[in-house]
XYZ file of C-alpha atoms in Angstrom:
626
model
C 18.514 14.868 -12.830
C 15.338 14.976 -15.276
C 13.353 15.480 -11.949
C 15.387 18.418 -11.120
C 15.087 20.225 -14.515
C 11.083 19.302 -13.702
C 11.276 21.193 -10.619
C 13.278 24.327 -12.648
C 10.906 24.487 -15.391
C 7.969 24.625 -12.657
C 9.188 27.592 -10.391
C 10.102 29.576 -14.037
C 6.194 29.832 -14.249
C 4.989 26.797 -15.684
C 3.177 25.699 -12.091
C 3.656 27.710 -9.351
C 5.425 24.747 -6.749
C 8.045 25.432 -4.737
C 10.774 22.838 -4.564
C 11.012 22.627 -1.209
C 7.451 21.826 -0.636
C 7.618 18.717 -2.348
C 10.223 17.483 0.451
C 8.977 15.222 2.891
C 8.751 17.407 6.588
C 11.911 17.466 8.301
C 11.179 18.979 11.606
C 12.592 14.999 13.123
C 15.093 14.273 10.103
C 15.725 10.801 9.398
C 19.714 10.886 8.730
C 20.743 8.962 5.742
C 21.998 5.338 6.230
C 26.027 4.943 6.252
C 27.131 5.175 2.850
C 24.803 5.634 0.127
C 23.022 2.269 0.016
C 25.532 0.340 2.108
C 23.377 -1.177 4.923
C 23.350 -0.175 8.806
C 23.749 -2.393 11.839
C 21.444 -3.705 14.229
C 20.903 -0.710 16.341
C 20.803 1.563 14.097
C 18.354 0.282 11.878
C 15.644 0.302 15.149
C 16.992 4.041 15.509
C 16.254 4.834 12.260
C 13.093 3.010 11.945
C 11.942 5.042 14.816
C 12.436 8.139 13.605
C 11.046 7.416 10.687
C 7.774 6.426 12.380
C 7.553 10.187 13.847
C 7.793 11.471 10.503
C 5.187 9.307 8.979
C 2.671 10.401 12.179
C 3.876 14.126 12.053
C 3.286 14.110 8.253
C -0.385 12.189 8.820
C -1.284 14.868 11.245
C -0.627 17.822 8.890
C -2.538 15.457 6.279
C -5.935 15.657 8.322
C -5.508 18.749 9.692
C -5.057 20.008 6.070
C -8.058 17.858 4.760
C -10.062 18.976 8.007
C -9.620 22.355 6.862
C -10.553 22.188 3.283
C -13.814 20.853 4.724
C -14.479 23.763 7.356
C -13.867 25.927 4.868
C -15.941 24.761 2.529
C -18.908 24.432 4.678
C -18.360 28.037 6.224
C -18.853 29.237 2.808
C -22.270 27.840 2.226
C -23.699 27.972 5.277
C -24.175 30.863 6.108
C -26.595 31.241 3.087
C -29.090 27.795 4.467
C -31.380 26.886 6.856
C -30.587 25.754 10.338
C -32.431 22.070 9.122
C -29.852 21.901 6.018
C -26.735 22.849 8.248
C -28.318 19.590 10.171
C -28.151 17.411 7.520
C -25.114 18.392 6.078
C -22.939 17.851 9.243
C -24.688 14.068 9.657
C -23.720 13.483 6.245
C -20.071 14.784 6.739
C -19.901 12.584 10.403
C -21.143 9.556 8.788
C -18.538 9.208 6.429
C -15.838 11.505 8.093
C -15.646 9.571 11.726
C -13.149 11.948 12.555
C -15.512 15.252 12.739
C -16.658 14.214 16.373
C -18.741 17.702 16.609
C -19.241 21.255 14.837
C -20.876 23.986 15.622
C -21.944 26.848 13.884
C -21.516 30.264 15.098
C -23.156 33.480 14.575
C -22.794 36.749 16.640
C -23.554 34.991 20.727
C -25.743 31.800 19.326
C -23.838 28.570 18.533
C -25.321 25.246 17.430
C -23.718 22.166 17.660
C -24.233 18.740 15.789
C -22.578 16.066 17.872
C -21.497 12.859 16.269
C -22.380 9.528 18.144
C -19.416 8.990 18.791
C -18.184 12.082 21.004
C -18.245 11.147 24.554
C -15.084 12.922 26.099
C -14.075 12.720 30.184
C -14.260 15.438 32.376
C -10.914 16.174 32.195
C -10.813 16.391 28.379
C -13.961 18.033 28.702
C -12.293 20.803 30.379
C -9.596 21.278 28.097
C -12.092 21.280 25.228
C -14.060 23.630 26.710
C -10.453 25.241 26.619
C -9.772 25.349 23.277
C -13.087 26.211 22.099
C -13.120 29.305 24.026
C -9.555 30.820 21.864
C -11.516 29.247 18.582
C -14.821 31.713 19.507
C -12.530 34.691 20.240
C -10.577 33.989 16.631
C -14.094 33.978 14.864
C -15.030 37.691 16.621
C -12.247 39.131 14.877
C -12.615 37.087 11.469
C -9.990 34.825 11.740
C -9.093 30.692 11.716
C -8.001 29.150 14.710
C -6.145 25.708 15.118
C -5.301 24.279 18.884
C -2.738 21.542 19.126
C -3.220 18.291 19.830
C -4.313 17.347 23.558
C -4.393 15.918 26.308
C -0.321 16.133 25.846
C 1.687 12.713 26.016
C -1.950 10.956 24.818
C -3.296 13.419 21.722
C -7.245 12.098 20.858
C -8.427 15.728 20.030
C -7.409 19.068 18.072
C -9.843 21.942 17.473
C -10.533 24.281 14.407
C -12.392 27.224 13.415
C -13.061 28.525 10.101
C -14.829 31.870 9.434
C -17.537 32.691 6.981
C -16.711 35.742 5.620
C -18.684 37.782 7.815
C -17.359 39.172 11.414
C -18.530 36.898 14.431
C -19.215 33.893 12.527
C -18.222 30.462 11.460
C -17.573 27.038 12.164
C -16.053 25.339 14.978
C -14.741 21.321 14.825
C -13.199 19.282 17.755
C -11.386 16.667 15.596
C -10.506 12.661 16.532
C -7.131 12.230 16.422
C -7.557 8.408 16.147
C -5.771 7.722 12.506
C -2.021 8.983 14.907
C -2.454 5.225 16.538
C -3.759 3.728 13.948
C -0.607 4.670 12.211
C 1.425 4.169 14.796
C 0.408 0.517 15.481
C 0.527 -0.089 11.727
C 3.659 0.901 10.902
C 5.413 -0.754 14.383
C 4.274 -3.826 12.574
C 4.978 -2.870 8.426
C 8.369 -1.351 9.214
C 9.486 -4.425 11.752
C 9.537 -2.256 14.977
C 8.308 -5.217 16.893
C 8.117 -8.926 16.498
C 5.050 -10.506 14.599
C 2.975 -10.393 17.133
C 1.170 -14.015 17.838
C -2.475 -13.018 17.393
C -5.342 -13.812 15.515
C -7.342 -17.030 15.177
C -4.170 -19.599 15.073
C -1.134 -20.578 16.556
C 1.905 -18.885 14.763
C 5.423 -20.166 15.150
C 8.842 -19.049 13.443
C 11.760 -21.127 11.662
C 14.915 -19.625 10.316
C 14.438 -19.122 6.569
C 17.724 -20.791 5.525
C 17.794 -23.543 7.708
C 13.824 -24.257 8.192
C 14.893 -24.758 12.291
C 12.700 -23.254 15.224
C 13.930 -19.636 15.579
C 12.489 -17.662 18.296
C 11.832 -13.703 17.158
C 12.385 -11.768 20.374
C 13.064 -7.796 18.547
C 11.868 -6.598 15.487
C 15.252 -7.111 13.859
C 14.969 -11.037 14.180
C 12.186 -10.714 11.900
C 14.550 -10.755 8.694
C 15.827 -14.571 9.890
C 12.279 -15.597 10.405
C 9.384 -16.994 8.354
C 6.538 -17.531 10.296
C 4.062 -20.430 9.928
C 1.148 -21.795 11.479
C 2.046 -25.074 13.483
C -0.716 -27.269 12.795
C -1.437 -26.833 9.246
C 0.315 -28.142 6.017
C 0.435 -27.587 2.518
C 0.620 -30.845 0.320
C 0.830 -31.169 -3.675
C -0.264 -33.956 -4.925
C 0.817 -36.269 -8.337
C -2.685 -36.784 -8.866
C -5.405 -35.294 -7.676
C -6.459 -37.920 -4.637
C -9.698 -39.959 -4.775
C -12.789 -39.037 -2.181
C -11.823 -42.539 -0.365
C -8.008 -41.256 -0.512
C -9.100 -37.627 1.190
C -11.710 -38.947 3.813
C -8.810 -41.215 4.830
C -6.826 -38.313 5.383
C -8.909 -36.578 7.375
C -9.668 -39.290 9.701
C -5.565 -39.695 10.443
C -5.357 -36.161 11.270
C -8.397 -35.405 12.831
C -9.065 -32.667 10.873
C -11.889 -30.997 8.642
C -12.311 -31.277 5.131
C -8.896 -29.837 3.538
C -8.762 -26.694 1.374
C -7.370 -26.694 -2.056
C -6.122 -25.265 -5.356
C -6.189 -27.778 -8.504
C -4.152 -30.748 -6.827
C -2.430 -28.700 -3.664
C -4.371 -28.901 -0.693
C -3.991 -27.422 2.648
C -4.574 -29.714 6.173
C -5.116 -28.406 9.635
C -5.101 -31.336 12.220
C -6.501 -30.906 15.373
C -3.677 -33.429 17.260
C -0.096 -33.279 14.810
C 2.141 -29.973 14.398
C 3.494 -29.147 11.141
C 6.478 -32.071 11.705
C 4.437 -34.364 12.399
C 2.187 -33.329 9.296
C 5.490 -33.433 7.061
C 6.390 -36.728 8.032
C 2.811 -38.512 7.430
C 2.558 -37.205 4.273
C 6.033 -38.720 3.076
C 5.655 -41.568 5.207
C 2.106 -42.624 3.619
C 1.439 -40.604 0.229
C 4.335 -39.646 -1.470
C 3.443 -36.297 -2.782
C 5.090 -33.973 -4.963
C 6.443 -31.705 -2.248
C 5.193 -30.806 1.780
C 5.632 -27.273 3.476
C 4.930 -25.326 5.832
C 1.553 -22.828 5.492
C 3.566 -19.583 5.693
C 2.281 -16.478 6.396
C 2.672 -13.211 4.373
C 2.940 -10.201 6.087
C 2.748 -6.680 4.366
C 5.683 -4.619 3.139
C 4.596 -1.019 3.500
C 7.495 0.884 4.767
C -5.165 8.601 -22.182
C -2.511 9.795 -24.350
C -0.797 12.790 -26.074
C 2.412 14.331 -26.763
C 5.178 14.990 -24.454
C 5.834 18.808 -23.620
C 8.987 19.390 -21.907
C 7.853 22.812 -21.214
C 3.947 21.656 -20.144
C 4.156 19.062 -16.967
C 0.864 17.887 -15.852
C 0.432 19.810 -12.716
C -2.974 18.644 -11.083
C -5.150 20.337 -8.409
C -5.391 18.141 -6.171
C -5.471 19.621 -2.205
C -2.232 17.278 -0.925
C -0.477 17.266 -4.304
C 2.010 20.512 -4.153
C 3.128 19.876 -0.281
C 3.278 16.592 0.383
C 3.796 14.308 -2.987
C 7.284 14.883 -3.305
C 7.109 11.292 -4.522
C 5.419 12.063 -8.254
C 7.827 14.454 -9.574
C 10.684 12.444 -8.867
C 10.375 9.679 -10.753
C 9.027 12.111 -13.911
C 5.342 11.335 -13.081
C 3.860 14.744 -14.341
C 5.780 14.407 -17.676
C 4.841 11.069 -18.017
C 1.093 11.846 -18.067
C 1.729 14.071 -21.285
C 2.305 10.639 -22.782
C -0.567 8.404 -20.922
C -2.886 8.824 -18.314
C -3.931 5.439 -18.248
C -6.879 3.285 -19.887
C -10.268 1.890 -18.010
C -9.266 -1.005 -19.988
C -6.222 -1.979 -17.689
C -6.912 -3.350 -14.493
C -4.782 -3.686 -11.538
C -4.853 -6.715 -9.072
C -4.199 -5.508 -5.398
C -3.418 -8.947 -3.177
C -3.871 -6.665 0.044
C -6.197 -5.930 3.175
C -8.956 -4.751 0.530
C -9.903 -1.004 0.388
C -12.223 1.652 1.491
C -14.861 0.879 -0.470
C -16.215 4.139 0.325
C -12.963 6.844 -0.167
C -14.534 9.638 -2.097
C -10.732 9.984 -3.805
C -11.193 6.428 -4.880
C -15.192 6.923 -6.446
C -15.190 4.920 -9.806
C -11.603 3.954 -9.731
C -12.903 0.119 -7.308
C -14.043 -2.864 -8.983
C -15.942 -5.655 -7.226
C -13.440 -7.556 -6.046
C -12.949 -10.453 -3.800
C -12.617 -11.010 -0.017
C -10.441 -14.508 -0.030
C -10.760 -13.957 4.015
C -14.273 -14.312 4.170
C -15.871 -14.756 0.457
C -19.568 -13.911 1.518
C -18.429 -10.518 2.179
C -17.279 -7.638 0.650
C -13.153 -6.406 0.269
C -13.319 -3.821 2.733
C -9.636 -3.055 4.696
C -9.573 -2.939 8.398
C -6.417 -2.280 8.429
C -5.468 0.692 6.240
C -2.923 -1.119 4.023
C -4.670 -2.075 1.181
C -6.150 0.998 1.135
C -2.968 3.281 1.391
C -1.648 0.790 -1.796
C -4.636 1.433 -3.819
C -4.293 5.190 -3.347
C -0.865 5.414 -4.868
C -2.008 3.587 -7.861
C -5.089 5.139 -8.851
C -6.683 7.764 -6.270
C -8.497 10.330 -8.490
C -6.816 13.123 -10.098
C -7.690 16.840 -10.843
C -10.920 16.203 -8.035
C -9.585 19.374 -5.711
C -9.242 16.726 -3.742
C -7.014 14.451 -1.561
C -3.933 13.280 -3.108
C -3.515 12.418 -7.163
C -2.915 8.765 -7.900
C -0.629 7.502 -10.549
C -3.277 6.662 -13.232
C -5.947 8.829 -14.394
C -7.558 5.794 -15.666
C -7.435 2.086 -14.867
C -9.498 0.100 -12.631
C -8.366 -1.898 -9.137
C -9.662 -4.803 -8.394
C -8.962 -5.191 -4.217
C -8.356 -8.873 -3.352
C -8.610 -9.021 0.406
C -5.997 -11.589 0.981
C -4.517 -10.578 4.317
C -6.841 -10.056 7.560
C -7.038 -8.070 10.036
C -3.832 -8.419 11.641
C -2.363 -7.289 8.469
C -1.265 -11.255 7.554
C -2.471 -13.855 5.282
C -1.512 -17.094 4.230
C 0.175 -18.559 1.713
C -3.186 -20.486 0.371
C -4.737 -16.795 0.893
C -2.361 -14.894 -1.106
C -2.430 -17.727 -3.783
C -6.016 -17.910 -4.127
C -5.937 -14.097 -4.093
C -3.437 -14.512 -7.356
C -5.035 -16.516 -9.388
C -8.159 -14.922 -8.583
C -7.122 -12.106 -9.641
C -5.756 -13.278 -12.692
C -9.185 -14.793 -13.649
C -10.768 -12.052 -13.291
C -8.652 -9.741 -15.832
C -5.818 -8.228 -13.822
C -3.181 -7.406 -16.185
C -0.862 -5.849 -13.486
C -1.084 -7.540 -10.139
C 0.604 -5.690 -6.979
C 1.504 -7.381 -4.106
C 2.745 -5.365 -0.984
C 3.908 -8.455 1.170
C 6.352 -10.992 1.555
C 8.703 -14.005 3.409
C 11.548 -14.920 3.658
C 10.532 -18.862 3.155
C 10.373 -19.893 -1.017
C 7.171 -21.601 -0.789
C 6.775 -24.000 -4.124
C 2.767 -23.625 -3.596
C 2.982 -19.529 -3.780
C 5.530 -19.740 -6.702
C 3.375 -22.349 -8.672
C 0.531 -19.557 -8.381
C 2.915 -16.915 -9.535
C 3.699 -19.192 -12.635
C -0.015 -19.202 -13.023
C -0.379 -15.613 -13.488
C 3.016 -15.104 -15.138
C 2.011 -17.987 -17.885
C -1.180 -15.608 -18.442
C 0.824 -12.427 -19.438
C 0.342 -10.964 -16.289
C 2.793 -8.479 -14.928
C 3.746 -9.213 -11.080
C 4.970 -7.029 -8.849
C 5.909 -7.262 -5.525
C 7.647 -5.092 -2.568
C 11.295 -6.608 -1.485
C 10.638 -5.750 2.285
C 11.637 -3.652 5.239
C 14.614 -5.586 7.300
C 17.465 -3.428 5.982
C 18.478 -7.251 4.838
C 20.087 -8.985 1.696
C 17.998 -12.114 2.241
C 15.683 -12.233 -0.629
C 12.097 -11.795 -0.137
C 9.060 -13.769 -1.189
C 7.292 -13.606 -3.768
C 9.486 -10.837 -4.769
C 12.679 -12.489 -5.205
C 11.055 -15.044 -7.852
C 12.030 -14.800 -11.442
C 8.550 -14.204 -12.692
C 8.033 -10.990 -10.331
C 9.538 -7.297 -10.801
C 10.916 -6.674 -7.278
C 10.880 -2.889 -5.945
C 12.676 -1.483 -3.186
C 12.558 2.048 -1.735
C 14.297 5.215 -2.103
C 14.254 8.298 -0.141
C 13.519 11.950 -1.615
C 17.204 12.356 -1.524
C 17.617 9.133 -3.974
C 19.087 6.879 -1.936
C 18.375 3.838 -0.594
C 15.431 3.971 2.406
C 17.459 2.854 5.704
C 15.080 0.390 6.200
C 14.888 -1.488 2.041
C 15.673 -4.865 1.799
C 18.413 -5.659 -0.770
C 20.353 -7.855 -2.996
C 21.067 -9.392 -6.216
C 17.433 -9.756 -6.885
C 16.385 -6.293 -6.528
C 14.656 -5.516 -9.655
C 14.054 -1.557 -9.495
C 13.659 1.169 -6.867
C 11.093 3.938 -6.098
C 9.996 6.300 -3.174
C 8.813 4.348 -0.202
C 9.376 7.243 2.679
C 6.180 9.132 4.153
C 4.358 8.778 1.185
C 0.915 10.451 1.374
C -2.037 8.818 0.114
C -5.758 7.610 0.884
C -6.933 5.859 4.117
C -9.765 4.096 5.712
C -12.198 6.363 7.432
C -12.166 8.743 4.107
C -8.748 10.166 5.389
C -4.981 10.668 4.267
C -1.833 9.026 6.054
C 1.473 9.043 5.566
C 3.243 5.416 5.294
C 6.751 4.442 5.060
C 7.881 0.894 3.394
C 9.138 -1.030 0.353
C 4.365 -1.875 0.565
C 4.813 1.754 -0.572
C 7.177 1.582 -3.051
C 5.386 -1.230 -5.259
C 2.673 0.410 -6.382
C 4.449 3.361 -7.984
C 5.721 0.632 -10.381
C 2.493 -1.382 -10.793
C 1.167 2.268 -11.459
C 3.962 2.593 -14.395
C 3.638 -0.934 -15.544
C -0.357 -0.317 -15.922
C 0.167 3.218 -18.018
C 2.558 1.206 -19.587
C 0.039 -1.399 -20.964
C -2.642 1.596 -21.510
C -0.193 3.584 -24.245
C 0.613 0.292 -26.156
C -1.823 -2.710 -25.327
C 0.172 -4.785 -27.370
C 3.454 -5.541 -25.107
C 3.825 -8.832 -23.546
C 4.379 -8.915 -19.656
C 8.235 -9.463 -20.279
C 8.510 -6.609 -22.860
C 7.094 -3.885 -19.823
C 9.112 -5.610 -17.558
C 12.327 -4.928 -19.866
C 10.995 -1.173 -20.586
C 10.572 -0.367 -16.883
C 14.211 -1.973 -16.123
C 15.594 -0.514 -18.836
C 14.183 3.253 -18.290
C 15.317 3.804 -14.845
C 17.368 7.150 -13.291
C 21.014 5.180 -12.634
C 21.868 5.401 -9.156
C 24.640 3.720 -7.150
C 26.837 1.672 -9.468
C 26.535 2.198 -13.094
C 24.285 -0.509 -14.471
C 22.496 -3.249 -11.948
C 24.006 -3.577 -8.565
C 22.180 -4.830 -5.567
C 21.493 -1.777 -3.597
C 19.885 -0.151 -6.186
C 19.053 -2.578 -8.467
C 18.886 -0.916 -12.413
C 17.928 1.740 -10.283
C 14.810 3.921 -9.723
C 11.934 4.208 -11.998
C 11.519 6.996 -14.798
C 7.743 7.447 -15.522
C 8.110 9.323 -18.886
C 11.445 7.104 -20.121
C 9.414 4.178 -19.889
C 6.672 5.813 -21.710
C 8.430 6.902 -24.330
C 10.327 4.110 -25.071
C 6.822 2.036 -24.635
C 5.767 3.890 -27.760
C 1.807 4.005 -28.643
C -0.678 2.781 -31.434
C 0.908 0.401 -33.914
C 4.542 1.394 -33.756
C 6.507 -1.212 -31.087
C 9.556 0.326 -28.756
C 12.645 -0.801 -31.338
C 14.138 -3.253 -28.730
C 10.333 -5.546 -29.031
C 10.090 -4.943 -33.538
C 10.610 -8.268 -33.787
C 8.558 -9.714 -31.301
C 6.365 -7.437 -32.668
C 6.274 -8.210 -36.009
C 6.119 -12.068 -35.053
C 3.007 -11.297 -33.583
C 1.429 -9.298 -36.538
C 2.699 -12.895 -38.892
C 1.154 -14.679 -36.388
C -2.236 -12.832 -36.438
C -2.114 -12.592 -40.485
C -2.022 -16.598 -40.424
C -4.671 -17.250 -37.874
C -7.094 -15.799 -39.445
C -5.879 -17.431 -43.389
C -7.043 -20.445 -41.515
C-alpha cells in the first residue's frame, strides 16, 4: 500500500514517526467485523459498538491529558521568571477559555499559590482524595519530576491531577483537571453511533415510521434505529404548484389552528395545534392538491497552496496530537498530498452541523460568519461537540505546535448550525442550512447526518446546490445496514462510509450499492468545544476527510466542475474489497495525493475532463466576441 511505503520512507529518516504510533490505542481492541466488510448481526453490532465507545473515551482521555500537559509545561517554563500578579492573570486567562483547568497552583520550595476557577467546588469526599493526590504531585516536584494521578473518584472519574516542574528543584505547577469532556463523549457517541434509541426530547413531539413502508414503528434498542425515520407528529411539509395567495395561506392556518407556516420558494412547512401528521396529509390532498405532502423528518448526525510532489519529502507537520494519534492522515496519502496542495482561502466549505467553537484556538482564522438556522439572531456556536469535531478534520490549523493538523492548510468553513442541541434538525433546517450555504459561496458542502426516509423537499434543496456546481457530501450512517441513507444515498451527493486503520470496513458503516467512497471514521482525533480534543467514531467522521479532498481538490485546479472532482475522487481511490465498485467498499477508500495528481493544476485539465475542458475555454473565447 502507498500508505505503507509512506510509513517506510518516514522511519528511514525522513520524519522520525513510528508506525505504530499512528495506530489507534488498543488497550480494549475492537475485533474486526466477520469477514472483511460482510456485515454482523444484531448482537454483535451493540457489542462492537460498545467497545468501540471505550476506545473513543480512552483515546479522549490521553487527548486532554496530553494537551493538559503541553500547557503545564509551558507555563512552568515562564513562570518562574514573572511576578506573582502576572502568574494571576495568566491562569484566569487559561480558565476562561480552558473550563477544564478547575485550579493550579504554583509551587516554590514550602509556599504554594493557587488560582481557583469558578467553577471548582468539589465534596468532601472528593476533597479528600484531592487533597490525596496533590500530596504525591508536591513530593514529585521536590525531586524535579512530573506527576500524573489517575482519574477519580473510581466508577465516576470528574478529576485527574498533574504536576509539571520548572526546571529548578522544589518547584512547579500543580493542576486538578475536569474530567467532564469523558461524558460528554460518552452521551454523544451513545446517540451518533446508535447505542440507544433517539431519545424523545427537545421542544416537540417525535414519532417513528418504518422507512420502507412509512407505518408506525416503535424504536425500543438502538438497532431499530436503521428501520426508523423519525418525524415530528404534528407538522407537515407541503409543495405547492403555485405559490398560494395571502387569502389561500390565512385560510390554511385557520383549518389547522396553527401559526403562520414556514417556507422555502413554494414548499412550506405547517404545525397544527389539533391534527397529527395523517390528518395533515389528508387535508392537504383532500382540499389543495399540491405537488407532494410528507412528513417533517428529522436528521440526526452520523459521526461514528501548491508545489511538486516528493516521494522522498512527506509533509510531516508539528502539530502536538499529529505523530500519536492521527493515524487517519497518512493513510489515505494526506502528507504526500500536501506536496501537491495545501488548499486555497478561496475555497470555502459548507458545514450543515451543530455549528462550531467559535473560539478553538486550532480553528483561529480558519471560521467564517456563518449562520445559526436554529435561532438566526444568534451566532453558530455548537453545544454539542459535533459540528465542531467535523470542522476540525477539515481545516484545524496546521504546523501551530498545536492540537491536531486539519486536512487543509487553507480554505475557509462556513458553520451552518442546522441541528440543535439534541444533536437533530429538521428537514426544513437542514434545507435552509443548504441553500444557505450555497448562497453564501460554499463550493464543498459537508453534511454529517442522515435518514432513512427520501424526503422530495431535502432532495429538491440538494438539486439546488448541485445545479450551482456545488460538491455535496454526505456521511452514509452508523446502523451496520444496507438501507440507503439520506441525503447521502441521492444521486447528486458523494456518499462516504468508514474504514478502520486496518482498511476495512468500520463494524458499525452503513452500506450498499450507493456507497460512493470510504475513509477512516474510527477514534479519530480532532478539535472540541471547550478548546479541547476528543476522539469520535462514525461514518459524521468519515465525511469530512473527503469534503477536505474535494476542497484541495478545487484549490489546485479552480476550474473543475462539481462532477469532474466527484469522478477524480472516485476514480483515485486505494481498491479494497472487490476489484472495482462493490457495496461494502464502494470504489473504495480515498487517496489524497492520486486525486491530486490526477486533478492537475494551472491551465492543464486531468486528461479524462480535456474536453470538457476545452469546451469551456470555446465557450469563454465566444462570450466575450459578443
Amino acid at each position: 500500500m502507498k500508505w505503507q511505503r509512506w510509513a517506510a520512507l518516514a522511519l528511514a529518516g525522513v520524519a522520525a514517526v513510528a508506525l505504530y504510533n499512528l495506530i489507534p490505542d488498543t488497550s480494549s481492541p475492537v475485533p474486526p467485523p466477520s469477514g472483511k466488510g460482510t456485515p454482523v448481526k444484531a448482537a454483535e453490532e451493540h457489542k462492537l459498538k460498545k467497545m468501540m465507545l471505550h476506545r473513543d473515551m480512552t483515546t479522549t482521555e490521553k487527548l486532554a491529558r496530553l494537551d493538559a500537559k503541553r500547557h503545564l509545561k509551558s507555563m512552568a517554563e515562564q513562570w518562574s521568571a514573572v511576578s506573582q500578579s502576572s502568574r494571576m492573570q495568566t491562569a484566569r486567562t487559561l480558565q476562561q477559555d480552558h473550563l477544564q483547568f478547575l485550579s493550579l497552583r504554583w509551587r516554590s520550595g514550602e509556599q504554594e499559590q493557587e488560582m481557583r476557577g469558578t467553577s471548582f467546588r468539589p465534596g468532601k469526599q472528593d476533597l479528600a482524595q484531592i487533597d490525596g493526590y496533590l500530596g504525591f504531585a508536591r513530593k514529585a516536584l521536590q525531586k524535579g519530576r512530573a506527576y500524573e494521578s489517575p482519574a477519580f473518584p473510581s466508577g465516576n472519574p470528574k478529576y485527574f491531577v498533574l504536576a509539571e516542574p520548572s526546571g529548578k528543584t522544589g518547584e512547579g505547577i500543580i493542576a486538578v483537571m475536569d474530567t467532564g469532556i469523558l461524558r460528554r463523549v460518552q452521551e454523544h457517541q451513545n446517540k451518533n453511533l446508535r447505542l440507544i434509541p433517539y431519545p424523545k426530547e427537545g421542544k416537540y413531539k417525535v414519532e417513528s415510521v418504518h422507512a420502507d413502508t412509512l407505518r408506525d414503528i416503535t424504536v425500543k434498542t438502538g438497532h431499530d434505529n436503521e428501520k426508523a425515520s423519525h418525524y415530528y407528529e404534528n407538522e407537515i411539509v407541503v409543495t405547492f404548484g403555485e405559490t398560494p395567495s395571502a387569502r389561500d395561506l390565512k385560510k390554511m392556518h385557520a383549518d389547522l389552528h396553527c401559526k403562520p407556516a414556514r417556507n422555502i420558494g413554494r414548499t412550506y412547512i405547517f404545525r397544527s395545534e389539533t391534527m397529527n401528521a395523517q390528518q395533515l396529509r389528508d387535508y392537504f390532498h383532500k382540499h389543495w392538491k399540491p405537488n407532494y405532502v410528507e412528513p417533517h423528518y428529522l436528521y440526526m448526525t452520523n459521526e461514528k497552496g501548491t508545489g511538486f510532489a516528493d516521494e522522498q519529502s512527506p509533509e510531516i507537520p508539528n502539530d502536538l496530537l499529529f505523530s500519536d494519534y492521527q493515524w487517519n492522515l497518512p493513510i489515505i496519502e494526506t502528507n504526500r498530498g500536501w506536496t501537491l496542495s495545501k488548499g486555497s482561502n478561496d475555497v470555502i466549505v459548507g458545514v450543515v452541523d451543530t455549528g462550531v467553537d467559535l473560539k478553538h484556538p486550532d480553528l483561529k482564522g480558519r471560521l467564517l460568519e456563518g449562520y445559526n438556522v436554529i435561532a438566526p439572531d444568534q451566532a453558530p456556536s455548537d453545544d454539542v461537540g459535533h459540528g465542531t469535531h467535523v470542522s476540525g478534520i477539515i481545516s484545524a490549523n496546521v504546523n501551530n505546535n498545536e492540537g491536531i493538523a486539519g486536512m487543509m492548510w487553507g480554505g475557509k468553513i462556513l458553520p451552518v448550525k442546522a441541528l440543535d442541541s439534541t444533536g437533530s434538525g429538521t428537514t426544513y433546517s437542514v434545507a435552509q442550512g443548504i441553500i444557505w450555504a450555497t448562497d453564501h459561496g460554499a463550493k464543498v458542502i459537508n453534511m454529517s447526518l442522515g435518514n432513512y426516509a427520501d424526503s422530495q423537499f431535502l432532495h429538491e434543496a440538494i438539486k439546488y446546490a448541485f445545479d450551482r456546481d456545488v460538491v455535496l457530501i454526505a456521511a452514509t450512517g452508523n446502523d451496520n445496514t444496507e438501507r440507503p441513507g439520506y441525503p447521502a444515498a441521492y444521486p447528486e451527493v458523494l456518499s462516504v462510509s468508514a474504514t478502520d486503520y486496518r482498511q476495512q470496513r468500520a463494524s458499525f458503516s452503513n452500506y450498499g450499492d450507493y456507497v460512493d467512497v470510504m475513509a477512516p471514521g474510527e477514534s479519530i482525533a480532532s478539535t472540541y468545544p471547550g478548546n479541547q480534543y476528543a476522539a469520535l467514531s462514525g461514518t459524521s467522521m468519515a465525511s469530512p476527510h473527503v469534503s477536505a479532498l474535494a476542497a484541495l481538490i478545487r484549490s489546485i485546479n479552480p476550474e473543475l466542475k462539481n462532477t469532474e472532482v466527484m469522478d477524480i475522487i472516485r476514480s483515485n481511490v486505494i481498491d479494497l474489497g472487490d476489484p472495482g465498485h462493490d457495496k461494502y467498499f464502494g470504489y473504495g477508500q480515498i487517496d489524497v495525493f492520486a486525486a491530486l495528481e490526477a486533478a492537475g493544476g494551472g491551465n492543464d485539465a486531468p486528461l479524462q475532463f480535456w474536453p470538457q475542458s476545452m469546451q469551456r475555454k470555446v465557450d469563454n473565447i465566444l462570450k466575450q466576441g459578443k
